[in-house]
């Protein structure tokens, strides 16, 4: 049962989402119309498939980032954790480990790294920015050590390749896996007590603590979830590339934050939406895909993404003021 505070938070989040959901949908529609007119190859089946595949890796990471931001934290380590977990999975398979065990090891490692982030943030009272920034370097350094003497390539069994290179009923498996992750995250965030507690902690940590919510436990679990989702994305990306490079996953933490913010997640905590995050990731993929089709320098992607983020944050502040 929700108490009156949680019900108030849920109603406020719902009303804000209605405004922001329209904004994300409008941006998507405008970009789709523009690219459909300017590029004759945009609406081809092959390009749409490539577009979806471009978005899924960032999208999965961004779901975890949304939980962290909604709680009032930040996780800058997810890009390096993605690379490290994908690297461990690939390294194990390259040395003859069963694919299922290798995947399980990568997932467990991601969850453990996230749990460690949560532990040092809550127990040692280190700020989330500094703790996860340090983990960014630690995980990246471990991946460099893992790949320094022996490149990780030609590792994938046919079953492992199928995860991100195969398709079912014409739909890429990576997209189907992402849909499953989306459904689970949507249910957990919007329909469970855990999701409501995440929002409550992000809205007012002290009030949540006084109301009986174990805020430190929530934080550790959220960072563990963020690490786990980063591992899922890393394993899928390893399956897609059938190799692991030392810089795999670089800047994914920034793309994940961008997708979450564009999708309506508050950088100040207390608000997020899984549907919006998915839309934000697709918008980022649309920008990159559109620039490729129009043969525009990819450096413009950074400028356009920055402008979209500023617009999204401005819209968030405006809608927040309207609902207060």
mmCIF file of C-alpha atoms in Angstrom:
data_model
loop_
_atom_site.group_PDB
_atom_site.id
_atom_site.type_symbol
_atom_site.label_atom_id
_atom_site.label_comp_id
_atom_site.label_asym_id
_atom_site.label_seq_id
_atom_site.Cartn_x
_atom_site.Cartn_y
_atom_site.Cartn_z
ATOM 1 C CA UNK A 1 0.000 0.000 0.000
ATOM 2 C CA UNK A 2 1.253 3.503 -0.812
ATOM 3 C CA UNK A 3 1.194 6.199 1.849
ATOM 4 C CA UNK A 4 -0.087 9.687 1.041
ATOM 5 C CA UNK A 5 3.397 11.009 0.260
ATOM 6 C CA UNK A 6 4.121 8.254 -2.268
ATOM 7 C CA UNK A 7 0.710 8.770 -3.885
ATOM 8 C CA UNK A 8 1.402 12.507 -4.228
ATOM 9 C CA UNK A 9 4.778 11.796 -5.817
ATOM 10 C CA UNK A 10 3.247 9.267 -8.230
ATOM 11 C CA UNK A 11 0.500 11.693 -9.296
ATOM 12 C CA UNK A 12 2.991 14.483 -9.841
ATOM 13 C CA UNK A 13 5.288 12.206 -11.860
ATOM 14 C CA UNK A 14 2.323 11.099 -13.986
ATOM 15 C CA UNK A 15 1.198 14.639 -14.724
ATOM 16 C CA UNK A 16 4.707 15.720 -15.685
ATOM 17 C CA UNK A 17 5.144 12.640 -17.865
ATOM 18 C CA UNK A 18 2.055 13.544 -19.866
ATOM 19 C CA UNK A 19 3.655 16.847 -20.872
ATOM 20 C CA UNK A 20 7.147 15.455 -21.439
ATOM 21 C CA UNK A 21 5.897 12.364 -23.248
ATOM 22 C CA UNK A 22 4.259 14.619 -25.813
ATOM 23 C CA UNK A 23 7.532 16.530 -26.220
ATOM 24 C CA UNK A 24 9.612 13.401 -26.841
ATOM 25 C CA UNK A 25 7.004 12.040 -29.254
ATOM 26 C CA UNK A 26 6.903 15.361 -31.109
ATOM 27 C CA UNK A 27 10.700 15.431 -31.504
ATOM 28 C CA UNK A 28 10.653 11.841 -32.791
ATOM 29 C CA UNK A 29 7.880 12.580 -35.297
ATOM 30 C CA UNK A 30 9.591 15.728 -36.592
ATOM 31 C CA UNK A 31 12.895 13.893 -37.042
ATOM 32 C CA UNK A 32 11.188 10.965 -38.770
ATOM 33 C CA UNK A 33 9.346 13.287 -41.164
ATOM 34 C CA UNK A 34 12.482 15.311 -41.904
ATOM 35 C CA UNK A 35 14.666 12.265 -42.589
ATOM 36 C CA UNK A 36 11.934 10.599 -44.647
ATOM 37 C CA UNK A 37 11.824 13.643 -46.916
ATOM 38 C CA UNK A 38 15.558 14.309 -47.141
ATOM 39 C CA UNK A 39 16.797 10.723 -47.478
ATOM 40 C CA UNK A 40 15.112 8.185 -49.788
ATOM 41 C CA UNK A 41 16.867 5.295 -48.031
ATOM 42 C CA UNK A 42 15.752 6.215 -44.515
ATOM 43 C CA UNK A 43 12.533 4.189 -44.467
ATOM 44 C CA UNK A 44 14.048 1.044 -45.944
ATOM 45 C CA UNK A 45 13.823 -2.102 -43.824
ATOM 46 C CA UNK A 46 17.601 -2.437 -43.643
ATOM 47 C CA UNK A 47 18.082 1.111 -42.360
ATOM 48 C CA UNK A 48 15.290 0.851 -39.780
ATOM 49 C CA UNK A 49 16.867 -2.370 -38.518
ATOM 50 C CA UNK A 50 20.267 -0.675 -38.287
ATOM 51 C CA UNK A 51 18.686 2.302 -36.516
ATOM 52 C CA UNK A 52 17.119 0.091 -33.865
ATOM 53 C CA UNK A 53 20.381 -1.797 -33.382
ATOM 54 C CA UNK A 54 22.205 1.513 -32.967
ATOM 55 C CA UNK A 55 19.877 2.513 -30.160
ATOM 56 C CA UNK A 56 19.589 -0.669 -28.077
ATOM 57 C CA UNK A 57 23.030 -0.678 -26.436
ATOM 58 C CA UNK A 58 22.737 2.884 -25.147
ATOM 59 C CA UNK A 59 19.069 2.282 -24.290
ATOM 60 C CA UNK A 60 19.806 -0.627 -21.949
ATOM 61 C CA UNK A 61 22.514 1.353 -20.148
ATOM 62 C CA UNK A 62 20.204 4.378 -19.993
ATOM 63 C CA UNK A 63 17.510 2.383 -18.173
ATOM 64 C CA UNK A 64 19.969 1.838 -15.326
ATOM 65 C CA UNK A 65 21.070 5.463 -15.479
ATOM 66 C CA UNK A 66 17.426 6.524 -15.167
ATOM 67 C CA UNK A 67 17.084 4.594 -11.895
ATOM 68 C CA UNK A 68 20.261 6.225 -10.551
ATOM 69 C CA UNK A 69 19.312 9.772 -11.590
ATOM 70 C CA UNK A 70 15.752 9.346 -10.300
ATOM 71 C CA UNK A 71 17.230 8.395 -6.939
ATOM 72 C CA UNK A 72 19.318 11.576 -6.927
ATOM 73 C CA UNK A 73 22.632 9.919 -7.774
ATOM 74 C CA UNK A 74 24.881 9.614 -10.808
ATOM 75 C CA UNK A 75 26.867 6.736 -12.301
ATOM 76 C CA UNK A 76 29.812 7.681 -14.500
ATOM 77 C CA UNK A 77 31.271 4.177 -14.522
ATOM 78 C CA UNK A 78 28.706 2.414 -16.733
ATOM 79 C CA UNK A 79 30.677 2.799 -19.982
ATOM 80 C CA UNK A 80 33.773 1.200 -18.485
ATOM 81 C CA UNK A 81 31.697 -1.453 -16.707
ATOM 82 C CA UNK A 82 30.061 -2.257 -20.049
ATOM 83 C CA UNK A 83 33.482 -2.767 -21.628
ATOM 84 C CA UNK A 84 34.883 -4.771 -18.715
ATOM 85 C CA UNK A 85 31.905 -7.143 -18.451
ATOM 86 C CA UNK A 86 31.813 -7.672 -22.197
ATOM 87 C CA UNK A 87 35.572 -8.231 -22.075
ATOM 88 C CA UNK A 88 35.361 -10.816 -19.293
ATOM 89 C CA UNK A 89 32.630 -12.694 -21.149
ATOM 90 C CA UNK A 90 34.656 -12.681 -24.355
ATOM 91 C CA UNK A 91 37.907 -13.604 -22.614
ATOM 92 C CA UNK A 92 36.305 -16.594 -20.903
ATOM 93 C CA UNK A 93 34.808 -17.882 -24.153
ATOM 94 C CA UNK A 94 38.100 -17.365 -25.991
ATOM 95 C CA UNK A 95 39.674 -19.686 -23.410
ATOM 96 C CA UNK A 96 37.070 -22.393 -23.859
ATOM 97 C CA UNK A 97 34.480 -21.530 -21.225
ATOM 98 C CA UNK A 98 30.879 -22.449 -21.977
ATOM 99 C CA UNK A 99 28.975 -19.427 -23.373
ATOM 100 C CA UNK A 100 26.250 -19.619 -20.714
ATOM 101 C CA UNK A 101 28.791 -19.607 -17.869
ATOM 102 C CA UNK A 102 30.749 -16.783 -19.520
ATOM 103 C CA UNK A 103 27.585 -14.686 -19.872
ATOM 104 C CA UNK A 104 26.613 -15.397 -16.270
ATOM 105 C CA UNK A 105 30.087 -14.340 -15.125
ATOM 106 C CA UNK A 106 29.777 -11.051 -17.005
ATOM 107 C CA UNK A 107 26.370 -10.350 -15.476
ATOM 108 C CA UNK A 108 27.534 -11.183 -11.958
ATOM 109 C CA UNK A 109 30.600 -8.973 -12.378
ATOM 110 C CA UNK A 110 28.441 -6.040 -13.472
ATOM 111 C CA UNK A 111 26.134 -6.433 -10.482
ATOM 112 C CA UNK A 112 29.114 -6.743 -8.105
ATOM 113 C CA UNK A 113 30.784 -3.604 -9.460
ATOM 114 C CA UNK A 114 27.507 -1.719 -9.094
ATOM 115 C CA UNK A 115 27.079 -3.047 -5.563
ATOM 116 C CA UNK A 116 30.611 -1.925 -4.718
ATOM 117 C CA UNK A 117 29.796 1.560 -6.061
ATOM 118 C CA UNK A 118 26.718 1.681 -3.861
ATOM 119 C CA UNK A 119 28.665 0.405 -0.858
ATOM 120 C CA UNK A 120 31.425 3.024 -0.970
ATOM 121 C CA UNK A 121 28.852 5.761 -1.596
ATOM 122 C CA UNK A 122 26.680 4.779 1.370
ATOM 123 C CA UNK A 123 29.221 3.368 3.828
ATOM 124 C CA UNK A 124 32.262 5.544 3.146
ATOM 125 C CA UNK A 125 30.165 8.657 2.413
ATOM 126 C CA UNK A 126 32.002 9.346 -0.851
ATOM 127 C CA UNK A 127 30.014 11.422 -3.306
ATOM 128 C CA UNK A 128 28.443 9.447 -6.178
ATOM 129 C CA UNK A 129 30.321 11.599 -8.700
ATOM 130 C CA UNK A 130 33.752 10.846 -7.223
ATOM 131 C CA UNK A 131 33.040 7.187 -6.436
ATOM 132 C CA UNK A 132 31.769 6.299 -9.905
ATOM 133 C CA UNK A 133 34.363 8.520 -11.591
ATOM 134 C CA UNK A 134 37.064 6.503 -9.825
ATOM 135 C CA UNK A 135 35.366 3.262 -10.868
ATOM 136 C CA UNK A 136 35.363 4.503 -14.470
ATOM 137 C CA UNK A 137 39.166 4.485 -14.369
ATOM 138 C CA UNK A 138 39.463 1.247 -12.387
ATOM 139 C CA UNK A 139 37.200 -0.738 -14.723
ATOM 140 C CA UNK A 140 38.823 0.759 -17.827
ATOM 141 C CA UNK A 141 42.273 -0.057 -16.477
ATOM 142 C CA UNK A 142 41.249 -3.649 -15.817
ATOM 143 C CA UNK A 143 39.943 -3.927 -19.382
ATOM 144 C CA UNK A 144 43.254 -2.588 -20.719
ATOM 145 C CA UNK A 145 45.103 -5.219 -18.691
ATOM 146 C CA UNK A 146 42.739 -7.903 -19.954
ATOM 147 C CA UNK A 147 43.319 -6.962 -23.602
ATOM 148 C CA UNK A 148 46.947 -5.813 -23.499
ATOM 149 C CA UNK A 149 48.784 -9.083 -24.155
ATOM 150 C CA UNK A 150 46.188 -10.935 -26.186
ATOM 151 C CA UNK A 151 43.444 -9.305 -28.268
ATOM 152 C CA UNK A 152 40.014 -10.736 -27.562
ATOM 153 C CA UNK A 153 38.595 -11.751 -30.926
ATOM 154 C CA UNK A 154 37.120 -14.703 -32.799
ATOM 155 C CA UNK A 155 35.526 -15.714 -29.531
ATOM 156 C CA UNK A 156 31.907 -16.280 -30.352
ATOM 157 C CA UNK A 157 30.098 -19.549 -30.747
ATOM 158 C CA UNK A 158 27.118 -19.530 -33.145
ATOM 159 C CA UNK A 159 24.741 -19.399 -30.181
ATOM 160 C CA UNK A 160 26.493 -16.370 -28.690
ATOM 161 C CA UNK A 161 26.584 -14.572 -32.033
ATOM 162 C CA UNK A 162 22.837 -15.137 -32.370
ATOM 163 C CA UNK A 163 22.204 -12.869 -29.346
ATOM 164 C CA UNK A 164 23.051 -9.711 -31.271
ATOM 165 C CA UNK A 165 23.453 -10.855 -34.883
ATOM 166 C CA UNK A 166 20.505 -13.215 -35.283
ATOM 167 C CA UNK A 167 16.840 -12.421 -35.812
ATOM 168 C CA UNK A 168 13.472 -13.929 -34.959
ATOM 169 C CA UNK A 169 10.518 -13.381 -37.306
ATOM 170 C CA UNK A 170 12.580 -10.725 -39.054
ATOM 171 C CA UNK A 171 13.233 -8.778 -35.840
ATOM 172 C CA UNK A 172 16.851 -8.557 -34.602
ATOM 173 C CA UNK A 173 17.386 -10.580 -31.426
ATOM 174 C CA UNK A 174 19.146 -7.649 -29.766
ATOM 175 C CA UNK A 175 15.985 -5.590 -30.245
ATOM 176 C CA UNK A 176 13.808 -8.385 -28.789
ATOM 177 C CA UNK A 177 16.115 -8.717 -25.775
ATOM 178 C CA UNK A 178 15.936 -4.954 -25.275
ATOM 179 C CA UNK A 179 12.130 -5.100 -25.395
ATOM 180 C CA UNK A 180 12.209 -7.691 -22.602
ATOM 181 C CA UNK A 181 14.573 -5.474 -20.567
ATOM 182 C CA UNK A 182 12.265 -2.508 -21.235
ATOM 183 C CA UNK A 183 9.194 -4.384 -19.980
ATOM 184 C CA UNK A 184 10.982 -5.527 -16.819
ATOM 185 C CA UNK A 185 12.359 -2.054 -16.069
ATOM 186 C CA UNK A 186 8.983 -0.434 -16.761
ATOM 187 C CA UNK A 187 7.245 -2.819 -14.379
ATOM 188 C CA UNK A 188 9.864 -2.451 -11.637
ATOM 189 C CA UNK A 189 10.027 1.343 -11.854
ATOM 190 C CA UNK A 190 6.335 2.150 -12.272
ATOM 191 C CA UNK A 191 4.497 -0.747 -10.627
ATOM 192 C CA UNK A 192 6.481 -1.919 -7.597
ATOM 193 C CA UNK A 193 7.228 -0.632 -4.134
ATOM 194 C CA UNK A 194 10.927 -0.544 -5.027
ATOM 195 C CA UNK A 195 10.288 1.880 -7.887
ATOM 196 C CA UNK A 196 8.159 4.121 -5.692
ATOM 197 C CA UNK A 197 10.888 4.128 -3.034
ATOM 198 C CA UNK A 198 13.480 5.138 -5.630
ATOM 199 C CA UNK A 199 11.326 8.142 -6.550
ATOM 200 C CA UNK A 200 10.722 8.947 -2.874
ATOM 201 C CA UNK A 201 14.450 8.879 -2.056
ATOM 202 C CA UNK A 202 15.199 11.092 -5.049
ATOM 203 C CA UNK A 203 12.465 13.542 -4.095
ATOM 204 C CA UNK A 204 13.438 13.900 -0.442
ATOM 205 C CA UNK A 205 16.018 11.614 1.104
ATOM 206 C CA UNK A 206 15.544 12.805 4.680
ATOM 207 C CA UNK A 207 11.752 12.515 4.576
ATOM 208 C CA UNK A 208 12.074 9.041 3.045
ATOM 209 C CA UNK A 209 14.416 7.953 5.827
ATOM 210 C CA UNK A 210 12.084 9.311 8.490
ATOM 211 C CA UNK A 211 9.134 7.501 6.887
ATOM 212 C CA UNK A 212 10.913 4.154 7.327
ATOM 213 C CA UNK A 213 12.531 3.657 3.906
ATOM 214 C CA UNK A 214 16.015 2.123 4.149
ATOM 215 C CA UNK A 215 17.623 4.701 1.884
ATOM 216 C CA UNK A 216 21.102 3.166 1.955
ATOM 217 C CA UNK A 217 19.743 -0.236 0.916
ATOM 218 C CA UNK A 218 17.807 1.381 -1.933
ATOM 219 C CA UNK A 219 20.953 3.151 -3.145
ATOM 220 C CA UNK A 220 23.046 -0.027 -3.131
ATOM 221 C CA UNK A 221 20.343 -1.946 -5.014
ATOM 222 C CA UNK A 222 19.959 0.817 -7.597
ATOM 223 C CA UNK A 223 23.699 0.942 -8.304
ATOM 224 C CA UNK A 224 23.760 -2.863 -8.512
ATOM 225 C CA UNK A 225 20.956 -2.669 -11.084
ATOM 226 C CA UNK A 226 22.855 -0.018 -13.041
ATOM 227 C CA UNK A 227 25.949 -2.241 -13.141
ATOM 228 C CA UNK A 228 23.886 -5.261 -14.162
ATOM 229 C CA UNK A 229 22.241 -3.418 -17.068
ATOM 230 C CA UNK A 230 25.627 -2.108 -18.187
ATOM 231 C CA UNK A 231 26.817 -5.728 -18.227
ATOM 232 C CA UNK A 232 23.821 -6.789 -20.342
ATOM 233 C CA UNK A 233 24.667 -4.076 -22.878
ATOM 234 C CA UNK A 234 28.342 -5.054 -22.837
ATOM 235 C CA UNK A 235 27.611 -8.720 -23.495
ATOM 236 C CA UNK A 236 25.255 -7.837 -26.359
ATOM 237 C CA UNK A 237 27.838 -5.471 -27.844
ATOM 238 C CA UNK A 238 30.512 -8.172 -27.607
ATOM 239 C CA UNK A 239 28.157 -10.544 -29.407
ATOM 240 C CA UNK A 240 27.552 -7.912 -32.073
ATOM 241 C CA UNK A 241 31.245 -7.145 -32.650
ATOM 242 C CA UNK A 242 32.591 -10.671 -31.907
ATOM 243 C CA UNK A 243 35.608 -8.919 -30.410
ATOM 244 C CA UNK A 244 36.546 -6.713 -27.478
ATOM 245 C CA UNK A 245 38.611 -3.546 -27.823
ATOM 246 C CA UNK A 246 40.197 -1.677 -24.886
ATOM 247 C CA UNK A 247 38.035 1.398 -25.552
ATOM 248 C CA UNK A 248 34.740 -0.472 -25.934
ATOM 249 C CA UNK A 249 31.981 1.423 -24.154
ATOM 250 C CA UNK A 250 33.846 4.734 -24.016
ATOM 251 C CA UNK A 251 31.429 7.701 -23.623
ATOM 252 C CA UNK A 252 28.415 5.419 -23.130
ATOM 253 C CA UNK A 253 27.920 6.984 -19.715
ATOM 254 C CA UNK A 254 27.404 10.370 -21.377
ATOM 255 C CA UNK A 255 25.076 8.961 -24.030
ATOM 256 C CA UNK A 256 23.081 7.173 -21.327
ATOM 257 C CA UNK A 257 22.696 10.374 -19.299
ATOM 258 C CA UNK A 258 21.705 12.232 -22.468
ATOM 259 C CA UNK A 259 19.062 9.621 -23.358
ATOM 260 C CA UNK A 260 17.667 9.694 -19.816
ATOM 261 C CA UNK A 261 17.512 13.495 -19.649
ATOM 262 C CA UNK A 262 16.001 13.821 -23.130
ATOM 263 C CA UNK A 263 13.409 11.275 -22.023
ATOM 264 C CA UNK A 264 12.349 13.399 -19.049
ATOM 265 C CA UNK A 265 14.461 12.014 -16.197
ATOM 266 C CA UNK A 266 15.380 14.730 -13.716
ATOM 267 C CA UNK A 267 19.054 15.355 -13.000
ATOM 268 C CA UNK A 268 17.944 16.456 -9.541
ATOM 269 C CA UNK A 269 16.155 13.225 -8.614
ATOM 270 C CA UNK A 270 12.547 12.292 -8.005
ATOM 271 C CA UNK A 271 11.403 11.819 -11.585
ATOM 272 C CA UNK A 272 11.968 9.401 -14.459
ATOM 273 C CA UNK A 273 10.117 7.427 -17.080
ATOM 274 C CA UNK A 274 11.187 4.259 -18.876
ATOM 275 C CA UNK A 275 9.204 5.048 -22.042
ATOM 276 C CA UNK A 276 10.807 8.477 -22.225
ATOM 277 C CA UNK A 277 14.294 6.985 -21.843
ATOM 278 C CA UNK A 278 13.635 4.585 -24.721
ATOM 279 C CA UNK A 279 12.495 7.544 -26.813
ATOM 280 C CA UNK A 280 15.599 9.508 -25.834
ATOM 281 C CA UNK A 281 17.894 6.676 -26.931
ATOM 282 C CA UNK A 282 16.076 6.412 -30.268
ATOM 283 C CA UNK A 283 16.390 10.179 -30.773
ATOM 284 C CA UNK A 284 20.172 9.946 -30.270
ATOM 285 C CA UNK A 285 20.320 7.058 -32.749
ATOM 286 C CA UNK A 286 18.199 9.066 -35.214
ATOM 287 C CA UNK A 287 20.647 11.964 -35.028
ATOM 288 C CA UNK A 288 23.613 9.705 -35.760
ATOM 289 C CA UNK A 289 21.768 7.703 -38.435
ATOM 290 C CA UNK A 290 20.451 10.831 -40.128
ATOM 291 C CA UNK A 291 23.886 12.438 -40.277
ATOM 292 C CA UNK A 292 25.267 9.262 -41.858
ATOM 293 C CA UNK A 293 22.516 9.176 -44.489
ATOM 294 C CA UNK A 294 22.945 12.869 -45.284
ATOM 295 C CA UNK A 295 26.758 12.543 -45.362
ATOM 296 C CA UNK A 296 27.166 15.217 -42.682
ATOM 297 C CA UNK A 297 30.255 15.344 -40.462
ATOM 298 C CA UNK A 298 29.579 13.307 -37.323
ATOM 299 C CA UNK A 299 31.061 16.066 -35.168
ATOM 300 C CA UNK A 300 27.749 17.842 -35.655
ATOM 301 C CA UNK A 301 26.210 15.021 -33.630
ATOM 302 C CA UNK A 302 27.815 16.448 -30.501
ATOM 303 C CA UNK A 303 26.416 19.907 -31.191
ATOM 304 C CA UNK A 304 22.926 18.637 -32.006
ATOM 305 C CA UNK A 305 22.896 16.330 -28.981
ATOM 306 C CA UNK A 306 23.942 19.209 -26.735
ATOM 307 C CA UNK A 307 21.168 21.412 -28.105
ATOM 308 C CA UNK A 308 18.606 18.637 -27.587
ATOM 309 C CA UNK A 309 19.772 18.153 -23.974
ATOM 310 C CA UNK A 310 19.528 21.892 -23.239
ATOM 311 C CA UNK A 311 16.031 21.916 -24.729
ATOM 312 C CA UNK A 312 15.018 18.849 -22.723
ATOM 313 C CA UNK A 313 16.323 20.279 -19.432
ATOM 314 C CA UNK A 314 14.633 23.586 -20.178
ATOM 315 C CA UNK A 315 11.364 21.764 -20.839
ATOM 316 C CA UNK A 316 11.804 19.845 -17.589
ATOM 317 C CA UNK A 317 12.237 23.026 -15.557
ATOM 318 C CA UNK A 318 9.238 24.610 -17.309
ATOM 319 C CA UNK A 319 6.946 21.645 -16.725
ATOM 320 C CA UNK A 320 8.148 21.298 -13.137
ATOM 321 C CA UNK A 321 7.239 24.941 -12.520
ATOM 322 C CA UNK A 322 3.817 24.415 -14.107
ATOM 323 C CA UNK A 323 3.034 21.424 -11.874
ATOM 324 C CA UNK A 324 4.236 22.968 -8.610
#
